[in-house]
PDB file of C-alpha atoms and ligand atoms in Angstrom:
ATOM      1  CA  MET O  21       0.000   0.000   0.000  1.00 61.00           C
ATOM      2  CA  ASP O  22       1.302   3.486  -0.852  1.00 78.00           C
ATOM      3  CA  THR O  23       2.065   5.723   2.114  1.00 89.00           C
ATOM      4  CA  PRO O  24      -0.434   8.610   2.290  1.00 96.00           C
ATOM      5  CA  ALA O  25       1.078  12.071   1.923  1.00 98.00           C
ATOM      6  CA  VAL O  26       0.273  15.448   3.446  1.00 98.00           C
ATOM      7  CA  LYS O  27       0.391  18.708   1.471  1.00 98.00           C
ATOM      8  CA  LEU O  28       2.732  21.382   2.774  1.00 98.00           C
ATOM      9  CA  THR O  29       1.922  25.087   2.400  1.00 98.00           C
ATOM     10  CA  SER O  30       4.913  25.300   0.039  1.00 98.00           C
ATOM     11  CA  GLY O  31       2.875  23.155  -2.357  1.00 98.00           C
ATOM     12  CA  TYR O  32       5.022  20.022  -1.959  1.00 98.00           C
ATOM     13  CA  TRP O  33       3.829  16.743  -0.435  1.00 98.00           C
ATOM     14  CA  ILE O  34       5.434  14.972   2.522  1.00 98.00           C
ATOM     15  CA  PRO O  35       4.831  11.229   3.070  1.00 98.00           C
ATOM     16  CA  ALA O  36       3.040  10.724   6.407  1.00 98.00           C
ATOM     17  CA  LEU O  37       5.509   7.970   7.403  1.00 98.00           C
ATOM     18  CA  GLY O  38       9.272   8.379   7.291  1.00 98.00           C
ATOM     19  CA  LEU O  39      12.314   6.604   8.664  1.00 98.00           C
ATOM     20  CA  GLY O  40      14.073   8.235  11.625  1.00 98.00           C
ATOM     21  CA  THR O  41      17.855   7.842  11.462  1.00 98.00           C
ATOM     22  CA  TRP O  42      19.239   9.193  14.745  1.00 97.00           C
ATOM     23  CA  HIS O  43      21.857   6.684  15.980  1.00 95.00           C
ATOM     24  CA  LEU O  44      22.160   4.995  12.584  1.00 98.00           C
ATOM     25  CA  ARG O  45      25.809   5.380  11.642  1.00 97.00           C
ATOM     26  CA  GLY O  46      28.421   3.981   9.269  1.00 97.00           C
ATOM     27  CA  GLU O  47      27.807   0.732   7.408  1.00 97.00           C
ATOM     28  CA  GLU O  48      24.837  -0.065   9.681  1.00 97.00           C
ATOM     29  CA  CYS O  49      23.204   3.101   8.365  1.00 98.00           C
ATOM     30  CA  VAL O  50      23.909   2.274   4.698  1.00 98.00           C
ATOM     31  CA  THR O  51      22.469  -1.227   5.140  1.00 97.00           C
ATOM     32  CA  ALA O  52      19.404  -0.001   7.045  1.00 98.00           C
ATOM     33  CA  MET O  53      18.746   2.709   4.454  1.00 98.00           C
ATOM     34  CA  ARG O  54      19.012   0.258   1.556  1.00 97.00           C
ATOM     35  CA  THR O  55      16.623  -2.089   3.353  1.00 98.00           C
ATOM     36  CA  ALA O  56      14.143   0.723   4.024  1.00 98.00           C
ATOM     37  CA  LEU O  57      14.272   2.188   0.512  1.00 98.00           C
ATOM     38  CA  GLY O  58      13.983  -1.321  -0.933  1.00 97.00           C
ATOM     39  CA  MET O  59      10.773  -2.003   0.972  1.00 97.00           C
ATOM     40  CA  GLY O  60       9.225   1.305  -0.073  1.00 97.00           C
ATOM     41  CA  TYR O  61      10.122   3.953   2.527  1.00 98.00           C
ATOM     42  CA  LYS O  62       9.985   7.269   0.674  1.00 98.00           C
ATOM     43  CA  HIS O  63      10.739   9.715   3.454  1.00 98.00           C
ATOM     44  CA  ILE O  64      14.022   9.909   5.366  1.00 98.00           C
ATOM     45  CA  ASP O  65      14.637  12.073   8.413  1.00 98.00           C
ATOM     46  CA  THR O  66      18.207  13.083   9.128  1.00 98.00           C
ATOM     47  CA  ALA O  67      20.110  16.089  10.506  1.00 98.00           C
ATOM     48  CA  ASP O  68      23.541  17.624  10.161  1.00 98.00           C
ATOM     49  CA  MET O  69      24.359  16.613  13.736  1.00 97.00           C
ATOM     50  CA  TYR O  70      23.418  12.925  13.175  1.00 98.00           C
ATOM     51  CA  GLY O  71      26.707  12.385  11.282  1.00 98.00           C
ATOM     52  CA  ASN O  72      25.109   9.968   8.802  1.00 98.00           C
ATOM     53  CA  GLN O  73      24.262  12.046   5.744  1.00 98.00           C
ATOM     54  CA  ALA O  74      27.138  10.720   3.603  1.00 98.00           C
ATOM     55  CA  GLU O  75      25.918   7.172   4.321  1.00 98.00           C
ATOM     56  CA  ILE O  76      22.334   8.128   3.490  1.00 98.00           C
ATOM     57  CA  GLY O  77      23.593   9.733   0.277  1.00 98.00           C
ATOM     58  CA  ARG O  78      25.394   6.512  -0.666  1.00 97.00           C
ATOM     59  CA  ALA O  79      22.278   4.426  -0.063  1.00 97.00           C
ATOM     60  CA  MET O  80      20.031   6.832  -2.013  1.00 97.00           C
ATOM     61  CA  ALA O  81      22.359   6.869  -5.012  1.00 94.00           C
ATOM     62  CA  GLY O  82      20.622   3.950  -6.714  1.00 87.00           C
ATOM     63  CA  TYR O  83      17.174   5.502  -6.438  1.00 96.00           C
ATOM     64  CA  ASP O  84      15.238   8.099  -8.380  1.00 96.00           C
ATOM     65  CA  ARG O  85      15.737  11.254  -6.298  1.00 97.00           C
ATOM     66  CA  SER O  86      12.219  12.476  -7.000  1.00 97.00           C
ATOM     67  CA  ASP O  87      10.795   9.348  -5.310  1.00 97.00           C
ATOM     68  CA  ILE O  88      12.379  10.196  -1.946  1.00 98.00           C
ATOM     69  CA  PHE O  89      11.517  13.005   0.472  1.00 98.00           C
ATOM     70  CA  VAL O  90      14.553  14.004   2.542  1.00 98.00           C
ATOM     71  CA  THR O  91      14.407  16.165   5.648  1.00 99.00           C
ATOM     72  CA  SER O  92      17.555  17.544   7.256  1.00 99.00           C
ATOM     73  CA  LYS O  93      18.216  20.025  10.041  1.00 99.00           C
ATOM     74  CA  VAL O  94      20.716  22.772  10.843  1.00 98.00           C
ATOM     75  CA  TRP O  95      21.984  22.541  14.415  1.00 98.00           C
ATOM     76  CA  ARG O  96      21.457  25.424  16.860  1.00 98.00           C
ATOM     77  CA  ASP O  97      25.153  26.449  16.813  1.00 98.00           C
ATOM     78  CA  ASP O  98      24.951  27.141  13.062  1.00 98.00           C
ATOM     79  CA  LEU O  99      22.043  29.548  12.865  1.00 98.00           C
ATOM     80  CA  HIS O 100      23.909  32.696  11.793  1.00 98.00           C
ATOM     81  CA  TYR O 101      23.395  33.605   8.119  1.00 98.00           C
ATOM     82  CA  ASP O 102      26.718  32.413   6.699  1.00 98.00           C
ATOM     83  CA  ASP O 103      26.670  29.245   8.783  1.00 98.00           C
ATOM     84  CA  VAL O 104      23.197  28.245   7.546  1.00 98.00           C
ATOM     85  CA  VAL O 105      24.282  28.708   3.915  1.00 98.00           C
ATOM     86  CA  ARG O 106      27.556  26.827   4.499  1.00 98.00           C
ATOM     87  CA  VAL O 107      25.885  23.946   6.368  1.00 98.00           C
ATOM     88  CA  GLY O 108      23.049  23.814   3.819  1.00 98.00           C
ATOM     89  CA  GLU O 109      25.574  23.338   1.003  1.00 98.00           C
ATOM     90  CA  ALA O 110      27.521  20.748   3.046  1.00 98.00           C
ATOM     91  CA  ILE O 111      24.330  18.773   3.676  1.00 98.00           C
ATOM     92  CA  LEU O 112      23.595  18.693  -0.069  1.00 98.00           C
ATOM     93  CA  ARG O 113      27.161  17.575  -0.809  1.00 98.00           C
ATOM     94  CA  ASP O 114      27.021  14.796   1.783  1.00 98.00           C
ATOM     95  CA  LEU O 115      23.639  13.584   0.581  1.00 98.00           C
ATOM     96  CA  GLN O 116      24.828  13.822  -3.057  1.00 97.00           C
ATOM     97  CA  THR O 117      21.731  15.712  -4.046  1.00 98.00           C
ATOM     98  CA  ASP O 118      20.871  19.025  -5.716  1.00 97.00           C
ATOM     99  CA  TYR O 119      18.057  19.901  -3.350  1.00 98.00           C
ATOM    100  CA  LEU O 120      16.578  19.148   0.047  1.00 98.00           C
ATOM    101  CA  ASP O 121      12.864  18.562   0.368  1.00 98.00           C
ATOM    102  CA  LEU O 122      12.694  20.069   3.837  1.00 99.00           C
ATOM    103  CA  LEU O 123      15.262  21.919   5.929  1.00 99.00           C
ATOM    104  CA  LEU O 124      14.507  22.582   9.586  1.00 99.00           C
ATOM    105  CA  ILE O 125      16.023  24.750  12.286  1.00 98.00           C
ATOM    106  CA  HIS O 126      16.905  21.812  14.541  1.00 98.00           C
ATOM    107  CA  TRP O 127      16.663  23.583  17.861  1.00 98.00           C
ATOM    108  CA  PRO O 128      15.932  27.205  18.822  1.00 98.00           C
ATOM    109  CA  ASN O 129      18.829  29.446  19.757  1.00 97.00           C
ATOM    110  CA  ARG O 130      17.639  32.653  21.381  1.00 95.00           C
ATOM    111  CA  SER O 131      20.967  34.386  20.850  1.00 97.00           C
ATOM    112  CA  VAL O 132      20.524  34.408  17.050  1.00 98.00           C
ATOM    113  CA  PRO O 133      17.702  36.536  15.610  1.00 98.00           C
ATOM    114  CA  LEU O 134      15.206  34.319  13.758  1.00 98.00           C
ATOM    115  CA  ARG O 135      15.125  36.875  10.909  1.00 98.00           C
ATOM    116  CA  GLU O 136      18.819  36.271  10.281  1.00 98.00           C
ATOM    117  CA  THR O 137      18.402  32.490  10.105  1.00 98.00           C
ATOM    118  CA  PHE O 138      15.321  32.713   7.912  1.00 98.00           C
ATOM    119  CA  GLY O 139      17.143  35.181   5.636  1.00 98.00           C
ATOM    120  CA  ALA O 140      19.642  32.435   4.833  1.00 98.00           C
ATOM    121  CA  LEU O 141      16.892  29.837   4.430  1.00 98.00           C
ATOM    122  CA  GLU O 142      15.154  32.223   2.005  1.00 98.00           C
ATOM    123  CA  GLN O 143      18.352  32.377  -0.053  1.00 98.00           C
ATOM    124  CA  LEU O 144      18.565  28.570  -0.198  1.00 98.00           C
ATOM    125  CA  VAL O 145      14.908  28.395  -1.288  1.00 98.00           C
ATOM    126  CA  GLU O 146      15.411  31.094  -3.959  1.00 98.00           C
ATOM    127  CA  GLN O 147      18.392  29.133  -5.326  1.00 98.00           C
ATOM    128  CA  GLY O 148      16.287  25.960  -5.528  1.00 98.00           C
ATOM    129  CA  ARG O 149      18.561  24.221  -3.000  1.00 98.00           C
ATOM    130  CA  VAL O 150      15.717  23.782  -0.487  1.00 98.00           C
ATOM    131  CA  ARG O 151      12.046  23.254  -1.297  1.00 98.00           C
ATOM    132  CA  SER O 152      10.357  23.752   2.065  1.00 98.00           C
ATOM    133  CA  VAL O 153      11.479  25.101   5.419  1.00 98.00           C
ATOM    134  CA  GLY O 154      10.392  24.501   8.974  1.00 98.00           C
ATOM    135  CA  VAL O 155      11.484  24.301  12.566  1.00 98.00           C
ATOM    136  CA  SER O 156      11.952  21.733  15.291  1.00 98.00           C
ATOM    137  CA  ASN O 157      11.421  21.856  19.045  1.00 98.00           C
ATOM    138  CA  PHE O 158       9.503  25.134  18.784  1.00 98.00           C
ATOM    139  CA  ASP O 159       6.698  25.852  21.271  1.00 97.00           C
ATOM    140  CA  VAL O 160       3.720  28.104  20.490  1.00 98.00           C
ATOM    141  CA  ALA O 161       5.510  31.322  21.481  1.00 98.00           C
ATOM    142  CA  LEU O 162       8.501  30.497  19.279  1.00 98.00           C
ATOM    143  CA  LEU O 163       6.235  29.506  16.396  1.00 98.00           C
ATOM    144  CA  LYS O 164       4.516  32.888  16.608  1.00 98.00           C
ATOM    145  CA  ALA O 165       7.929  34.572  16.432  1.00 98.00           C
ATOM    146  CA  ALA O 166       8.973  32.387  13.489  1.00 98.00           C
ATOM    147  CA  ILE O 167       5.815  33.242  11.548  1.00 98.00           C
ATOM    148  CA  GLN O 168       6.639  36.940  12.021  1.00 98.00           C
ATOM    149  CA  ALA O 169      10.278  36.450  11.013  1.00 98.00           C
ATOM    150  CA  THR O 170       9.776  35.278   7.440  1.00 97.00           C
ATOM    151  CA  ASP O 171       7.596  35.561   4.357  1.00 96.00           C
ATOM    152  CA  LEU O 172       8.357  31.924   3.571  1.00 97.00           C
ATOM    153  CA  PRO O 173       5.577  29.495   4.402  1.00 97.00           C
ATOM    154  CA  LEU O 174       6.537  27.807   7.663  1.00 98.00           C
ATOM    155  CA  THR O 175       5.624  24.289   6.650  1.00 98.00           C
ATOM    156  CA  ASN O 176       6.551  22.008   9.535  1.00 98.00           C
ATOM    157  CA  ASN O 177       7.365  21.775  13.238  1.00 98.00           C
ATOM    158  CA  GLN O 178       9.086  18.578  14.368  1.00 98.00           C
ATOM    159  CA  VAL O 179       8.600  17.844  18.062  1.00 98.00           C
ATOM    160  CA  GLU O 180       8.469  14.953  20.496  1.00 98.00           C
ATOM    161  CA  PHE O 181       4.942  13.570  20.362  1.00 98.00           C
ATOM    162  CA  HIS O 182       3.592  10.118  21.289  1.00 98.00           C
ATOM    163  CA  PRO O 183       0.805   8.625  23.423  1.00 98.00           C
ATOM    164  CA  LEU O 184       2.724   9.475  26.603  1.00 97.00           C
ATOM    165  CA  LEU O 185       3.372  13.075  25.487  1.00 96.00           C
ATOM    166  CA  ARG O 186       0.291  14.490  23.799  1.00 96.00           C
ATOM    167  CA  GLN O 187       1.058  18.079  22.923  1.00 95.00           C
ATOM    168  CA  GLN O 188      -2.519  19.034  22.065  1.00 96.00           C
ATOM    169  CA  GLU O 189      -2.180  22.803  22.458  1.00 97.00           C
ATOM    170  CA  LEU O 190       0.830  22.851  20.143  1.00 98.00           C
ATOM    171  CA  LEU O 191      -0.894  20.566  17.644  1.00 98.00           C
ATOM    172  CA  ALA O 192      -4.005  22.779  17.605  1.00 98.00           C
ATOM    173  CA  PHE O 193      -1.863  25.874  16.981  1.00 98.00           C
ATOM    174  CA  CYS O 194      -0.024  24.133  14.143  1.00 98.00           C
ATOM    175  CA  LYS O 195      -3.296  23.035  12.523  1.00 98.00           C
ATOM    176  CA  GLN O 196      -4.717  26.544  12.837  1.00 98.00           C
ATOM    177  CA  HIS O 197      -1.669  27.940  10.995  1.00 98.00           C
ATOM    178  CA  ASP O 198      -1.322  25.178   8.379  1.00 98.00           C
ATOM    179  CA  ILE O 199       1.959  24.011   9.879  1.00 98.00           C
ATOM    180  CA  THR O 200       2.310  20.239   9.667  1.00 98.00           C
ATOM    181  CA  LEU O 201       3.541  18.540  12.848  1.00 98.00           C
ATOM    182  CA  THR O 202       6.058  15.726  12.656  1.00 99.00           C
ATOM    183  CA  ALA O 203       6.058  13.467  15.702  1.00 98.00           C
ATOM    184  CA  TYR O 204       9.577  12.475  16.665  1.00 98.00           C
ATOM    185  CA  CYS O 205      10.256   9.648  19.121  1.00 98.00           C
ATOM    186  CA  PRO O 206       6.825   8.342  18.062  1.00 98.00           C
ATOM    187  CA  LEU O 207       7.461   5.178  20.093  1.00 98.00           C
ATOM    188  CA  GLY O 208       8.857   7.164  23.011  1.00 97.00           C
ATOM    189  CA  ARG O 209      12.138   5.318  22.266  1.00 96.00           C
ATOM    190  CA  GLY O 210      10.408   2.186  23.482  1.00 96.00           C
ATOM    191  CA  ALA O 211       8.618   3.618  26.537  1.00 95.00           C
ATOM    192  CA  VAL O 212       5.241   3.543  24.763  1.00 97.00           C
ATOM    193  CA  LEU O 213       5.603  -0.126  23.878  1.00 97.00           C
ATOM    194  CA  SER O 214       5.263  -1.352  27.461  1.00 96.00           C
ATOM    195  CA  ASN O 215       2.427   0.992  28.459  1.00 96.00           C
ATOM    196  CA  GLU O 216      -0.466  -1.143  29.704  1.00 97.00           C
ATOM    197  CA  VAL O 217      -3.175   0.766  27.810  1.00 97.00           C
ATOM    198  CA  ILE O 218      -1.270   0.527  24.528  1.00 98.00           C
ATOM    199  CA  VAL O 219      -0.434  -3.155  25.083  1.00 98.00           C
ATOM    200  CA  ASN O 220      -4.106  -3.972  25.783  1.00 98.00           C
ATOM    201  CA  LEU O 221      -5.327  -2.094  22.706  1.00 98.00           C
ATOM    202  CA  ALA O 222      -2.698  -3.831  20.582  1.00 98.00           C
ATOM    203  CA  GLY O 223      -4.132  -7.162  21.708  1.00 98.00           C
ATOM    204  CA  GLU O 224      -7.684  -6.048  20.825  1.00 98.00           C
ATOM    205  CA  TYR O 225      -6.731  -4.843  17.344  1.00 98.00           C
ATOM    206  CA  GLY O 226      -4.375  -7.730  16.583  1.00 98.00           C
ATOM    207  CA  LYS O 227      -1.581  -5.215  16.038  1.00 98.00           C
ATOM    208  CA  SER O 228       1.684  -4.511  17.855  1.00 98.00           C
ATOM    209  CA  PRO O 229       2.027  -1.718  20.445  1.00 98.00           C
ATOM    210  CA  ALA O 230       4.269   0.147  17.965  1.00 98.00           C
ATOM    211  CA  GLN O 231       1.559  -0.009  15.306  1.00 98.00           C
ATOM    212  CA  VAL O 232      -1.089   1.255  17.743  1.00 98.00           C
ATOM    213  CA  SER O 233       1.117   4.180  18.734  1.00 98.00           C
ATOM    214  CA  LEU O 234       1.922   5.112  15.122  1.00 98.00           C
ATOM    215  CA  ARG O 235      -1.679   4.684  13.993  1.00 98.00           C
ATOM    216  CA  TRP O 236      -2.930   6.913  16.832  1.00 98.00           C
ATOM    217  CA  LEU O 237      -0.409   9.564  15.737  1.00 98.00           C
ATOM    218  CA  ILE O 238      -1.509   9.337  12.096  1.00 98.00           C
ATOM    219  CA  GLN O 239      -5.132   9.769  13.202  1.00 98.00           C
ATOM    220  CA  GLN O 240      -4.082  12.859  15.168  1.00 98.00           C
ATOM    221  CA  GLY O 241      -2.985  14.299  11.818  1.00 98.00           C
ATOM    222  CA  THR O 242       0.730  14.110  12.553  1.00 98.00           C
ATOM    223  CA  ILE O 243       3.576  12.776  10.399  1.00 98.00           C
ATOM    224  CA  VAL O 244       5.537   9.923  12.003  1.00 98.00           C
ATOM    225  CA  ILE O 245       9.263   9.120  11.712  1.00 98.00           C
ATOM    226  CA  PRO O 246       9.956   5.987  13.798  1.00 98.00           C
ATOM    227  CA  LYS O 247      13.596   4.950  13.788  1.00 98.00           C
ATOM    228  CA  ALA O 248      14.114   1.274  13.034  1.00 98.00           C
ATOM    229  CA  GLY O 249      17.364  -0.530  12.434  1.00 95.00           C
ATOM    230  CA  SER O 250      15.903  -3.957  11.824  1.00 96.00           C
ATOM    231  CA  GLU O 251      13.971  -5.078   8.770  1.00 98.00           C
ATOM    232  CA  ASP O 252      11.184  -6.560  10.936  1.00 98.00           C
ATOM    233  CA  HIS O 253      10.611  -3.273  12.750  1.00 98.00           C
ATOM    234  CA  MET O 254      10.668  -1.306   9.494  1.00 98.00           C
ATOM    235  CA  ARG O 255       8.089  -3.604   7.936  1.00 98.00           C
ATOM    236  CA  GLU O 256       5.899  -3.556  11.050  1.00 98.00           C
ATOM    237  CA  ASN O 257       5.973   0.245  11.186  1.00 98.00           C
ATOM    238  CA  MET O 258       4.801   0.490   7.578  1.00 98.00           C
ATOM    239  CA  ALA O 259       1.737  -1.677   8.202  1.00 98.00           C
ATOM    240  CA  ILE O 260      -0.352   1.015   9.877  1.00 98.00           C
ATOM    241  CA  PHE O 261      -2.628   2.082   7.049  1.00 98.00           C
ATOM    242  CA  ASP O 262      -4.919  -0.971   7.038  1.00 97.00           C
ATOM    243  CA  PHE O 263      -6.728  -0.412  10.338  1.00 98.00           C
ATOM    244  CA  GLU O 264      -8.357   2.370  12.313  1.00 98.00           C
ATOM    245  CA  ILE O 265      -8.500   3.070  16.034  1.00 98.00           C
ATOM    246  CA  SER O 266     -12.115   3.779  17.011  1.00 98.00           C
ATOM    247  CA  PRO O 267     -13.115   7.144  18.534  1.00 98.00           C
ATOM    248  CA  ASP O 268     -13.753   5.411  21.890  1.00 98.00           C
ATOM    249  CA  ASP O 269     -10.318   3.809  21.920  1.00 98.00           C
ATOM    250  CA  THR O 270      -8.743   7.093  20.817  1.00 98.00           C
ATOM    251  CA  GLN O 271     -10.221   8.620  23.964  1.00 97.00           C
ATOM    252  CA  VAL O 272      -8.792   5.776  26.024  1.00 98.00           C
ATOM    253  CA  ILE O 273      -5.306   6.727  24.737  1.00 98.00           C
ATOM    254  CA  ASP O 274      -6.065  10.421  25.294  1.00 96.00           C
ATOM    255  CA  ARG O 275      -6.649   9.638  28.988  1.00 96.00           C
ATOM    256  CA  ILE O 276      -3.310   7.898  29.627  1.00 96.00           C
ATOM    257  CA  GLU O 277      -1.841   9.604  32.656  1.00 89.00           C
ATOM    258  CA  ASP O 278       1.879   8.998  32.125  1.00 77.00           C
ATOM    259  CA  LYS O 279       3.792  12.081  31.067  1.00 81.00           C
ATOM    260  CA  HIS O 280       7.061  10.958  29.563  1.00 86.00           C
ATOM    261  CA  HIS O 281       9.639  13.243  27.947  1.00 90.00           C
ATOM    262  CA  VAL O 282      12.347  11.289  26.098  1.00 91.00           C
ATOM    263  CA  VAL O 283      14.324  14.303  24.938  1.00 92.00           C
ATOM    264  CA  ALA O 284      15.490  16.927  27.405  1.00 82.00           C
ATOM    265  CA  LEU O 285      13.899  20.261  26.538  1.00 74.00           C
ATOM    266  CA  ASP O 286      17.070  22.352  26.651  1.00 68.00           C
ATOM    267  CA  PRO O 287      20.093  20.303  25.553  1.00 58.00           C
TER     268      PRO O 287
HETATM  269  P1  NAP X 303      11.657   6.128  18.397  1.00 60.43           P
HETATM  270  O1  NAP X 303      11.475   6.120  16.915  1.00 60.43           O
HETATM  271  O2  NAP X 303      10.512   6.492  19.258  1.00 60.43           O
HETATM  272  O3  NAP X 303      12.190   4.717  18.892  1.00 60.43           O
HETATM  273  C1  NAP X 303      13.249   4.038  18.257  1.00 60.43           C
HETATM  274  C2  NAP X 303      13.460   2.715  18.986  1.00 60.43           C
HETATM  275  O4  NAP X 303      12.283   1.906  18.823  1.00 60.43           O
HETATM  276  C3  NAP X 303      14.633   1.903  18.432  1.00 60.43           C
HETATM  277  O5  NAP X 303      15.269   1.306  19.520  1.00 60.43           O
HETATM  278  C4  NAP X 303      13.966   0.844  17.549  1.00 60.43           C
HETATM  279  O6  NAP X 303      14.678  -0.373  17.533  1.00 60.43           O
HETATM  280  C5  NAP X 303      12.661   0.627  18.284  1.00 60.43           C
HETATM  281  N1  NAP X 303      11.587   0.193  17.359  1.00 60.43           N
HETATM  282  C6  NAP X 303      11.299   0.683  16.139  1.00 60.43           C
HETATM  283  N2  NAP X 303      10.241   0.041  15.616  1.00 60.43           N
HETATM  284  C7  NAP X 303       9.845  -0.883  16.536  1.00 60.43           C
HETATM  285  C8  NAP X 303       8.831  -1.852  16.557  1.00 60.43           C
HETATM  286  N3  NAP X 303       7.963  -1.989  15.546  1.00 60.43           N
HETATM  287  N4  NAP X 303       8.716  -2.652  17.676  1.00 60.43           N
HETATM  288  C9  NAP X 303       9.582  -2.519  18.715  1.00 60.43           C
HETATM  289  N5  NAP X 303      10.576  -1.599  18.747  1.00 60.43           N
HETATM  290  C10 NAP X 303      10.709  -0.782  17.653  1.00 60.43           C
HETATM  291  O7  NAP X 303      12.888   7.096  18.821  1.00 60.43           O
HETATM  292  P2  NAP X 303      13.884   8.078  18.080  1.00 60.43           P
HETATM  293  O8  NAP X 303      14.784   7.353  17.140  1.00 60.43           O
HETATM  294  O9  NAP X 303      14.503   8.888  19.122  1.00 60.43           O
HETATM  295  O10 NAP X 303      12.930   9.036  17.214  1.00 60.43           O
HETATM  296  C11 NAP X 303      12.642   8.824  15.848  1.00 60.43           C
HETATM  297  C12 NAP X 303      13.372   9.804  14.959  1.00 60.43           C
HETATM  298  O11 NAP X 303      12.957  11.153  15.250  1.00 60.43           O
HETATM  299  C13 NAP X 303      14.891   9.862  15.165  1.00 60.43           C
HETATM  300  O12 NAP X 303      15.542   8.730  14.650  1.00 60.43           O
HETATM  301  C14 NAP X 303      15.196  11.163  14.497  1.00 60.43           C
HETATM  302  O13 NAP X 303      15.207  11.002  13.081  1.00 60.43           O
HETATM  303  C15 NAP X 303      14.025  12.030  14.946  1.00 60.43           C
HETATM  304  N6  NAP X 303      14.309  12.844  16.164  1.00 60.43           N
HETATM  305  C16 NAP X 303      14.346  14.199  16.034  1.00 60.43           C
HETATM  306  C17 NAP X 303      14.645  14.993  17.125  1.00 60.43           C
HETATM  307  C18 NAP X 303      14.689  16.489  16.955  1.00 60.43           C
HETATM  308  O14 NAP X 303      15.203  17.186  17.865  1.00 60.43           O
HETATM  309  N7  NAP X 303      14.155  17.028  15.881  1.00 60.43           N
HETATM  310  C19 NAP X 303      14.891  14.427  18.383  1.00 60.43           C
HETATM  311  C20 NAP X 303      14.821  13.044  18.500  1.00 60.43           C
HETATM  312  C21 NAP X 303      14.519  12.262  17.388  1.00 60.43           C
HETATM  313  P3  NAP X 303      15.608  -0.880  16.303  1.00 60.43           P
HETATM  314  O15 NAP X 303      16.435   0.291  15.860  1.00 60.43           O
HETATM  315  O16 NAP X 303      16.372  -1.997  16.880  1.00 60.43           O
HETATM  316  O17 NAP X 303      14.726  -1.351  15.184  1.00 60.43           O
END
């Protein structure tokens, strides 16, 4: 089954399921990428600070570039104008590609004016090096500032989001402003998989806890990027478009009391 896609305000489409690649390095990364692309993953999430873009570039080389949606991110120490342009070009070189589908500000840095960073992103968009831009780890206040800082459509905010961390206020704001929300750590790096509510629902639906978590996220309207190193996990995470969690069971998940942050808010 083809992965559904979501339209960005830039006019481009982003597949609703992608492969997370944090912690995939070296030959393990090349092998995992080839496995994922071979089974039909069409959306890859990476970042300059993951140190794996050259490996991803090697694995993508055998594929039609236009079939793959690649997201990368500029780290918070590189948000001055010249640094964004330099890192943007380095990312393209490493990935062996002429353009990035989506480039995100990886993490806010209050000591660099957002206008300066977006000025550089605007240049990369004008040159056709980047198709869509967005942010990551931005709360509502920062999103409001980002909207004011650029004429570019702010297409995406990538944040931690899973059944144990339901950022409903942020999601509502994003929907109101046509900003897509990508849920990172969609399995809570494993924490979701042992939650009793999720495990029970998985049993009822004949699905795995990972599939219930990802399906719930898709039904929230988010984009999911589970990281998987093994072929079995990759395949399992793709099989989430053939079932639906009922409204009643959605409410059961919405009432889970655990609050679980995987990623520290201010690294
Ligand atoms: P995650 O996707 O929630 O969890 C990954 C872990 O779950 C891995 O140990 C993986 O094992 C396991 N797993 C995957 N599929 C499974 C399945 N079907 N059943 C059981 N276990 C399964 O955590 P994450 O990697 O931290 O987050 C996902 C991606 O989001 C990252 O890779 C990265 O691309 C992005 N991210 C972005 C930010 C940001 O600041 N923007 C921060 C964190 C993460 P195996 O590898 O052994 O398959």
